[in-house]
XYZ file of C-alpha atoms in Angstrom:
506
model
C 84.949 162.204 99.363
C 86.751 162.454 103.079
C 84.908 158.904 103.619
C 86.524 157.393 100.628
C 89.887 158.471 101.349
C 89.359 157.493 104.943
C 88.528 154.104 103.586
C 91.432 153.800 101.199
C 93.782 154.866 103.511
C 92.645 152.003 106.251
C 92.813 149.969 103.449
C 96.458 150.659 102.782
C 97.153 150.504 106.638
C 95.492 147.139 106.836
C 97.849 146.153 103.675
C 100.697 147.515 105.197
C 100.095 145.657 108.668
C 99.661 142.086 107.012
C 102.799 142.942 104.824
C 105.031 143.520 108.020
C 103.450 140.652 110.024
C 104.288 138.329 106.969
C 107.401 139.219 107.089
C 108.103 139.280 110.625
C 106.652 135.433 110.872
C 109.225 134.452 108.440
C 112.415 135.961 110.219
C 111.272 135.317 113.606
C 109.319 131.780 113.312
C 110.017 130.255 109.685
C 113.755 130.496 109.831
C 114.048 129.823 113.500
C 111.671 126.969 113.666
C 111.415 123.326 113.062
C 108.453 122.384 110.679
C 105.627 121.268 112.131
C 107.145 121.650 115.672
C 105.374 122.996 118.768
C 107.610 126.429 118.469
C 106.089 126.963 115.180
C 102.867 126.292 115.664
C 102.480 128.760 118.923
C 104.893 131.384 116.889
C 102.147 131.143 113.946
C 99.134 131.046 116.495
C 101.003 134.616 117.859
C 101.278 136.325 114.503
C 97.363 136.000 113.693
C 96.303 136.716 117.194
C 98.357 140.142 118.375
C 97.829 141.987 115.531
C 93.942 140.591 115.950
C 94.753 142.403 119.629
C 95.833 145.484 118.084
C 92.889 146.290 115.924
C 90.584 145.391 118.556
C 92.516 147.937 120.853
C 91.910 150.708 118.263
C 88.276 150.156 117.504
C 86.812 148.762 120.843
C 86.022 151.972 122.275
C 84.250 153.395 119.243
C 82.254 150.424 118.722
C 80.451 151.207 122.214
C 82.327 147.642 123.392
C 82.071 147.370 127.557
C 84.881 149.429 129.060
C 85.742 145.875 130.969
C 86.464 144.661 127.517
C 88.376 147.823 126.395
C 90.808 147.261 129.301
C 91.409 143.310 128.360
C 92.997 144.028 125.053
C 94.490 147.778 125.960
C 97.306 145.971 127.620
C 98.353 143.513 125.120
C 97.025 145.275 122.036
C 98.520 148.589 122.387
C 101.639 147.155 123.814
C 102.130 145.092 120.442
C 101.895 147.960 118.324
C 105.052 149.296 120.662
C 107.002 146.098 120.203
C 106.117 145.813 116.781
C 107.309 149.343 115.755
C 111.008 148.372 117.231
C 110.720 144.721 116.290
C 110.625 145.586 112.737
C 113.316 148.354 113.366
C 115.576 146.068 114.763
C 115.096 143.165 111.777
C 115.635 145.874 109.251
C 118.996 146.930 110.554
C 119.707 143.026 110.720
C 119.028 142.625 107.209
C 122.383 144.187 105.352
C 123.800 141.708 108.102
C 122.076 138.634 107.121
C 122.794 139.468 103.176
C 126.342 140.041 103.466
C 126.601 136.312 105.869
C 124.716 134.965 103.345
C 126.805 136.153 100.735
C 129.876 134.703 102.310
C 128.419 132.112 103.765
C 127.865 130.467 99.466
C 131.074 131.687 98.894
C 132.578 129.428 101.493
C 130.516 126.591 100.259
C 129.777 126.830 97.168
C 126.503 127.445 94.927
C 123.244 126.214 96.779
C 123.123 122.592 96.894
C 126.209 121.644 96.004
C 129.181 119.877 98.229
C 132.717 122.037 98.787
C 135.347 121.801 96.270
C 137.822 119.051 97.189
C 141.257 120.142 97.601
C 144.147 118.380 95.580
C 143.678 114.096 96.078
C 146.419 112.610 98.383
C 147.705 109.422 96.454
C 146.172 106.323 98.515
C 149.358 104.241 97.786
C 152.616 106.415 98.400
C 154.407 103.838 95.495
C 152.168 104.622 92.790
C 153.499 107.105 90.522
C 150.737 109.456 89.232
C 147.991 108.657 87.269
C 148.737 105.146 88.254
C 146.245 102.930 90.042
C 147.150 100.912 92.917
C 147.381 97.231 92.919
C 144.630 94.854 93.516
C 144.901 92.184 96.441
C 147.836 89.642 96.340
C 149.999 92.001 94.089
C 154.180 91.758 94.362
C 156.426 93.943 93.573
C 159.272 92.071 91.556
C 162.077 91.989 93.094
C 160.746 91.765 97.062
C 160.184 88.383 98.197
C 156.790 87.786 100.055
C 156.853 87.232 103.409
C 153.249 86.875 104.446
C 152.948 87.640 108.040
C 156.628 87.919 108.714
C 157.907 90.266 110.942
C 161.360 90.099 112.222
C 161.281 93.169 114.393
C 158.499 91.164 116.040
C 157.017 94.825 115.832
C 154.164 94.197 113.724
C 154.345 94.707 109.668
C 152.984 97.961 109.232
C 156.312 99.854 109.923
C 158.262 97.822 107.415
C 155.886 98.273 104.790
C 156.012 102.064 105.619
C 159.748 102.123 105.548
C 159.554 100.120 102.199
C 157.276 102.146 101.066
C 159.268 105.203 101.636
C 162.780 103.747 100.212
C 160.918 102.816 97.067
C 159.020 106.389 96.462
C 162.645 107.716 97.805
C 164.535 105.798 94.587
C 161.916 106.967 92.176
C 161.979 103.310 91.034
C 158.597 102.087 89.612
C 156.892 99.220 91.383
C 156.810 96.000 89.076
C 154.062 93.740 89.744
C 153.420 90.229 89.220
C 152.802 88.790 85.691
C 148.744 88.460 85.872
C 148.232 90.922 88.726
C 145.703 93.460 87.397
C 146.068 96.864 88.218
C 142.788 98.528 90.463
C 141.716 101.093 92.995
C 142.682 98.887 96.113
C 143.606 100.680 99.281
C 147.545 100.173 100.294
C 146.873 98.486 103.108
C 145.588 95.511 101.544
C 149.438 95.004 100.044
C 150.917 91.355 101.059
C 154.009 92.403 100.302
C 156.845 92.523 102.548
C 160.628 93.434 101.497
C 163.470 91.009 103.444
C 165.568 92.410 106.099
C 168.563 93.459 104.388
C 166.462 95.205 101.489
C 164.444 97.041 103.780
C 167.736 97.964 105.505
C 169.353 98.978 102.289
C 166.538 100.685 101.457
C 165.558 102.549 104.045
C 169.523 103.640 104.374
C 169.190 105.047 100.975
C 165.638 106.918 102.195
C 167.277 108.258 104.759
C 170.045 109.762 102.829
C 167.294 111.303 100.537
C 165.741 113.219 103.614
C 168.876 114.216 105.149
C 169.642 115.979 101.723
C 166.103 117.387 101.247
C 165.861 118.493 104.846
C 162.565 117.609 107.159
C 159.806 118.450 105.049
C 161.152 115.796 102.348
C 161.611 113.257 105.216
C 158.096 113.912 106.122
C 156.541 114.031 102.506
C 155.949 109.737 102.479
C 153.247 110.246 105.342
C 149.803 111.058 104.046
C 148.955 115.222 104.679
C 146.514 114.741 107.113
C 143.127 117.008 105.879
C 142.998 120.429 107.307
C 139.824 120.824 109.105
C 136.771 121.882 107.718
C 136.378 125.795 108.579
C 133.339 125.838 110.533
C 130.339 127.485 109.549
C 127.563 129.235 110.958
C 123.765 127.090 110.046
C 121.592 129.451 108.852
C 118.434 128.559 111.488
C 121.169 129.278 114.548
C 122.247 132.758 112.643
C 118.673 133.940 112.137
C 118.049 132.405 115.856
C 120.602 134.957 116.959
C 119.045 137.613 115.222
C 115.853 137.409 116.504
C 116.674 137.389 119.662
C 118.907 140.282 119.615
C 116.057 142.289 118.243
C 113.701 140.611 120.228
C 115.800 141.636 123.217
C 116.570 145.116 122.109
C 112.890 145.788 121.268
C 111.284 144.550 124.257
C 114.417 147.079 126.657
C 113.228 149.798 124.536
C 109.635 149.142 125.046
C 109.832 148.731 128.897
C 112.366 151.511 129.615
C 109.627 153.269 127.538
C 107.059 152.028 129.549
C 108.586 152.875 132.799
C 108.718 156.609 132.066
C 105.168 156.806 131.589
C 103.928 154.760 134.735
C 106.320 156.568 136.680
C 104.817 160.115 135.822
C 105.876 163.060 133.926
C 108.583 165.319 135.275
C 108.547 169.030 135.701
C 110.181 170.913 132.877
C 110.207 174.809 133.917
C 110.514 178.085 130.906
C 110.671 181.357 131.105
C 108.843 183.115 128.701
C 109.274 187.034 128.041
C 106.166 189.068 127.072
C 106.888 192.675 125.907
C 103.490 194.172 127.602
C 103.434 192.153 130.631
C 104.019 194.389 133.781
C 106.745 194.590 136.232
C 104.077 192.998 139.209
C 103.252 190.039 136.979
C 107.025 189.267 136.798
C 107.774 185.511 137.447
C 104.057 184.694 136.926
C 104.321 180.880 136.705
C 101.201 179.004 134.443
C 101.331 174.915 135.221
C 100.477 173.865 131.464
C 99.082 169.704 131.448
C 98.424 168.593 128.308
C 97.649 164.708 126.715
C 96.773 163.024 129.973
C 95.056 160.557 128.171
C 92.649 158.948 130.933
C 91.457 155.645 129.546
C 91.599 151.918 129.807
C 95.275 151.988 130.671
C 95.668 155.358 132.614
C 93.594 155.986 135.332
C 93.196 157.120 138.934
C 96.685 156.435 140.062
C 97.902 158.552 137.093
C 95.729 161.347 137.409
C 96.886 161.439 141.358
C 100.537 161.547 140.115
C 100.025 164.133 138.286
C 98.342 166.436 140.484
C 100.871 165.569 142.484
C 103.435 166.833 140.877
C 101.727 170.448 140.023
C 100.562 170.999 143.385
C 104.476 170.511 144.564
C 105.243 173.615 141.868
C 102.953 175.730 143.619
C 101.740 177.302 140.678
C 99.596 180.617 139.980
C 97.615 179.183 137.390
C 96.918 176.136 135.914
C 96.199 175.032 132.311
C 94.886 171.645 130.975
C 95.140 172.150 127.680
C 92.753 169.000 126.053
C 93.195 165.518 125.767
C 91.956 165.136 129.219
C 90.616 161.602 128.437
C 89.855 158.371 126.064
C 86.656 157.524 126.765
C 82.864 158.753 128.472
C 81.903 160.353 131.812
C 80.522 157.153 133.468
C 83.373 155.098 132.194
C 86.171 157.778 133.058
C 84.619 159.988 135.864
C 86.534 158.415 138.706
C 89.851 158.151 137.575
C 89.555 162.020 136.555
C 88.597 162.559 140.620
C 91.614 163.484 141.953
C 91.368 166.588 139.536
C 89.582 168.296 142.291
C 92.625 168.290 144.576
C 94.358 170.902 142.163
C 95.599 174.244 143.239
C 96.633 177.396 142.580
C 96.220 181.350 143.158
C 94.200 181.924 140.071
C 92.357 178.849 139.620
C 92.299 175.681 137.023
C 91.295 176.212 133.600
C 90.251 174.076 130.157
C 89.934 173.421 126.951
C 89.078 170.528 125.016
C 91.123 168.213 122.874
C 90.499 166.424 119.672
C 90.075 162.903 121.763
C 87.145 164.979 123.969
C 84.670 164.565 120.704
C 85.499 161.071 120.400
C 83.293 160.400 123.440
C 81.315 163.534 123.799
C 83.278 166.889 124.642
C 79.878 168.311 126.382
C 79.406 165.689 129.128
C 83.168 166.572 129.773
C 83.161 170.320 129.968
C 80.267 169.744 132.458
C 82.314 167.529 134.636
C 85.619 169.163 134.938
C 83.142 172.292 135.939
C 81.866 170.116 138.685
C 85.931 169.208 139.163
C 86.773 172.619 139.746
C 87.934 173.560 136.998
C 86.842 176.807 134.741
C 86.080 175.190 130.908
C 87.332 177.993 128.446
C 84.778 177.361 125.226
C 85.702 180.382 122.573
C 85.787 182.551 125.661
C 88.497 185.149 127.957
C 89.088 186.070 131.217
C 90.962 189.266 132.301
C 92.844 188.464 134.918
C 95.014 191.158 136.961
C 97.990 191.222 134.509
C 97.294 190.059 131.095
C 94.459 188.026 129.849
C 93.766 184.378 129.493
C 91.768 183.203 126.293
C 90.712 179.769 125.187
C 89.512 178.116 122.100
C 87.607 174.746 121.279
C 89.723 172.022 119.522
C 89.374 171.985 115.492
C 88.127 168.326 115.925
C 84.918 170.384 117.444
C 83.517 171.751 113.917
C 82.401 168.152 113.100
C 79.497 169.826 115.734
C 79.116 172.844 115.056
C 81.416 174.123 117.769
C 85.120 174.805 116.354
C 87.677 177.298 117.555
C 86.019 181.143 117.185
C 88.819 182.944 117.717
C 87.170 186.628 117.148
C 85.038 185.219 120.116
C 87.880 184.751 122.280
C 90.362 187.459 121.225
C 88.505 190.336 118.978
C 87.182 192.548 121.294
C 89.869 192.648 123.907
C 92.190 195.848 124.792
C 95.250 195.342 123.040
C 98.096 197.095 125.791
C 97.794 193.626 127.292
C 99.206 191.052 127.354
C 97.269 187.786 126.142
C 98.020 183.751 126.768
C 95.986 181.467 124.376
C 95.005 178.007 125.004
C 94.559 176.037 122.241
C 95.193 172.043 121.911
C 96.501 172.081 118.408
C 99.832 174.277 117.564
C 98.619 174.522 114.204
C 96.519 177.115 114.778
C 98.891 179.515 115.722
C 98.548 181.283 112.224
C 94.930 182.943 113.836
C 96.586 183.452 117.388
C 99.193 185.521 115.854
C 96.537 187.477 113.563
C 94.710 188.000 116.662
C 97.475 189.218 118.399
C 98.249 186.856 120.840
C 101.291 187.290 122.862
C 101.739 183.498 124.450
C 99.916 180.729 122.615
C 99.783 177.600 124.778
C 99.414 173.971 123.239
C 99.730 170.449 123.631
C 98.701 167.865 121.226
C 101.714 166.236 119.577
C 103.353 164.118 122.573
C 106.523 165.229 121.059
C 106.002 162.300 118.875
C 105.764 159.977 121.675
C 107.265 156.976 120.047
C 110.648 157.490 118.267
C 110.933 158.299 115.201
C 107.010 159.447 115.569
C 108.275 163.072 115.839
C 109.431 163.340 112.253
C 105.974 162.187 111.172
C 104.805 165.204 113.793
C 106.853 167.729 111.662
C 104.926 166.979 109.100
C 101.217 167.950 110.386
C 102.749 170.579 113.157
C 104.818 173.759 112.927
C 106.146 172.987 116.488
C 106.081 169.746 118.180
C 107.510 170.376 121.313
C 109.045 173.741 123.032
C 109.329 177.004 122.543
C 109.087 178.725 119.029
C 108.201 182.800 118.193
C 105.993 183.307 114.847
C 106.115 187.092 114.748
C 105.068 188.317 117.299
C 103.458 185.474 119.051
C 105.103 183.025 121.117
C 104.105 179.163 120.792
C 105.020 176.678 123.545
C 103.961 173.050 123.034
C 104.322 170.391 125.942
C 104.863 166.631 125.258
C 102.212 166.008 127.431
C 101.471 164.149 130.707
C 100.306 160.511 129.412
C 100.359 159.030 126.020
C 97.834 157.524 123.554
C 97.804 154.119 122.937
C 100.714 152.149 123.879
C 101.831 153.468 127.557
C 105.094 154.108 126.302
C 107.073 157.240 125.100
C 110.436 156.824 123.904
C 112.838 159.998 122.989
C 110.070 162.086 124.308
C 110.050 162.259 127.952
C 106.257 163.176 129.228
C 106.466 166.475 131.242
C 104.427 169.381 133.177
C 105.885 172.501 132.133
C 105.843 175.268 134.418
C 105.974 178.445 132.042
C 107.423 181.191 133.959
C 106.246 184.922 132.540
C 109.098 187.637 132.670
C 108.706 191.241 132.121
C 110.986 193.291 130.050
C 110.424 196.181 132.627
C 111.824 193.910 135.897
């Protein structure tokens, strides 16, 4: 049964995956993109081969691949599941944008396919009354003499003809035309016409008499309205060109501001915690907690050395790595976990395993961080001077027989002190409080690592990062040191908490 559902909910993943992809090729290649150009064809080549990168990412280390392989497509595969998460983000919020420029974009032009409405026609000749046609080629108004090619001003015809034109449309007279002169669609300017001096004179005179009364605009109304320039509009390949790269853009800042934080190292974050039976000497008691370093084909020496680091500089009095020490086997991870020897503290290092420990074999591990330095805490407790320190195996380890045993690790102890837990997964803080634990200490949910990832945490954790009472127990849950996957955290800031323990009796 848990195979099948495992099956049918890769399945749906897979589904979901092509379904985004699909969609993503359209906005970001289809309707950007010439067909058949070289864009296209390298945007197309792109959208079968990262998320190819991706699911080779995922699986590669599982499928016993060479960890040389595992670290050529960790970079690019992980880091396209980070871009794609804010890729599609970004498109979706451009969506309502693209419908309503769509929307107004046909209402400015009409239904699909068809040409703008044309505004009211301009008459052609300014002497035709309406619904009149204009006269075909060698037409004369009765009334004018021709006078081909004359042009007594000696400044060329077109002004008289104008001025002629404008006396005539002026009078509201109707243009007579020559007995056998049929009537067409011929453009003015093809008119022979010409009126004689002293009837252009006369006529213009009276024109002019008509404008003075009518004021400007009337003087003005013979000249054709010249057309009022098309409003321009934006194509629809530049607009979804300009959203792509804006979400482009603002997924690939988020990504590497994300990316930053985690290369850079985690950051101290310091608590004080209160514990009702802890005594007045163990007053300021300060526990380094490390969880989620993550060790793999991305993370490795350099990042372990950070962090070390950074807890040596805290000077703590005890330190806790509380599981998820590493993605992958002894003999592929053993030297970038080296500098974990270089770790100190008053009261030593101390370990228990993650989930991600049984994906490559949690006993080869608790061997070598014994050889590290550090004290492995399988189901067991250690009474230290001021309260005791208890640790459980990772739920993940009951798939071998060797699960959290919490009446192992917490039954048999004296009561009147105070008790820390370390357990990977908050969500066993229902048997640390009916064990009576005082301090339970976790890790596990990377405080969702990737925004909005830790409303999907709320879902499988009662805490997923800081400090929460559940009666009388006490949970604190750190982000974690590394991340999983993509190196990249964003809206959850990696850290090394330094919980400080306070006595109600100081």
């Amino acid at each position: 049964m848990t195979i099948v559902l495992f099956a049918a909910v890769a399945l749906l993943v897979l589904a979901l995956l092509v379904l985004v992809h699909r969609w993503l090729w359209i906005r970001l290649v289809r309707d950007t993109t010439a067909p058949g150009g070289a864009v296209r064809r390298a945007g197309t080549a792109l959208a079968f081969a990262l998320p190819l990168l991706s699911v080779a990412a995922l699986v590669a280390g599982r499928a016993g691949a060479p960890f040389w392989l595992e670290r050529t497509v960790a970079w690019p595969g992980y880091m396209w599941l980070a871009v794609l998460l804010y890729l599609s983000l970004a498109m979706l919020l451009a969506e309502p944008v693209r419908a309503v420029w769509l929307r107004r974009s046909n209402a400015a032009t009409g239904p699909a396919g068809s040409s703008p409405k044309p505004g009211p026609a301009e008459p052609t000749d300014p002497r035709v009354p309406a619904g009149e046609d204009a006269p075909l080629p060698g037409a004369q108004p009765q009334g004018i003499p021709a006078a081909a090619g004359a042009d007594p001003t000696g400044s060329g015809a077109e002004p008289r003809h104008a001025a002629a034109a404008a006396a005539i449309s002026g009078s509201g007279a109707e243009p007579q035309f020559r007995e056998g002169a049929g009537r067409g669609t011929v453009p003015q300017a093809t008119l022979a016409a010409t009126a004689e001096p002293t009837a252009t004179a006369g006529l213009a005179a009276q024109a002019g008499q008509h404008a003075t009364a009518a004021g400007p605009a009337a003087a003005d109304s013979s000249q054709p309205t010249p057309a009022e320039p098309a409003p321009t509009t934006l194509s629809r390949r530049r607009f979804a060109r300009i959203a792509a790269g804006t979400a482009a853009a603002a997924a690939a800042g988020t990504v590497g501001y994300g990316t930053y934080g985690v290369l850079r190292g985690p950051r101290v974050k310091r608590v004080q915690v209160p514990l009702a039976k802890l005594p007045r000497a163990a007053h300021g008691f300060r526990i380094a907690v490390v969880s989620d370093i993550h060790l793999g084909p991305i993370l490795g020496r350099a990042h372990t050395t950070r962090i070390v680091d950074t807890i040596n500089r805290t000077q703590p009095d005890l330190i806790a790595v509380v599981g998820d020490l590493v993605d992958g086997s002894v003999h592929d991870l053993g030297p970038a976990a080296e500098p974990l020897r270089g770790l100190r503290s008053r009261h030593g290092s101390y370990f228990v395993t993650g989930n991600h420990e049984y994906f490559s074999g949690a006993r080869q591990w608790v061997d070598h961080v014994r050889e590290l330095g550090l004290t492995p805490l399988e189901n067991a407790r250690r009474e230290l001077p001021y309260f005791d320190l208890a640790g459980v195996n990772d739920i993940a380890g009951e798939s071998e027989g060797h699960g959290p045993d919490f009446q192992a690790a917490l039954g048999d102890r004296d009561r009147t002190r105070s008790a820390v837990l370390l357990a990977h997964q908050p969500i066993v803080i229902d048997e640390a409080v009916r064990y009576g634990a005082d301090l339970q200490l976790s890790g596990h949910t990377h405080g969702g690592q990737l925004w909005p990832g830790e409303y999907v945490a709320e879902l499988a954790n009662p805490t997923v990062a800081g400090l929460e009472r559940y009666g009388d127990t006490q949970l604190y849950v750190s982000r974690g040191a590394g991340a999983w996957g993509p190196p990249v955290r964003v809206g959850a800031p990696s850290d090394i908490t330094v919980v400080e323990l306070a006595s109600y009796q100081a």
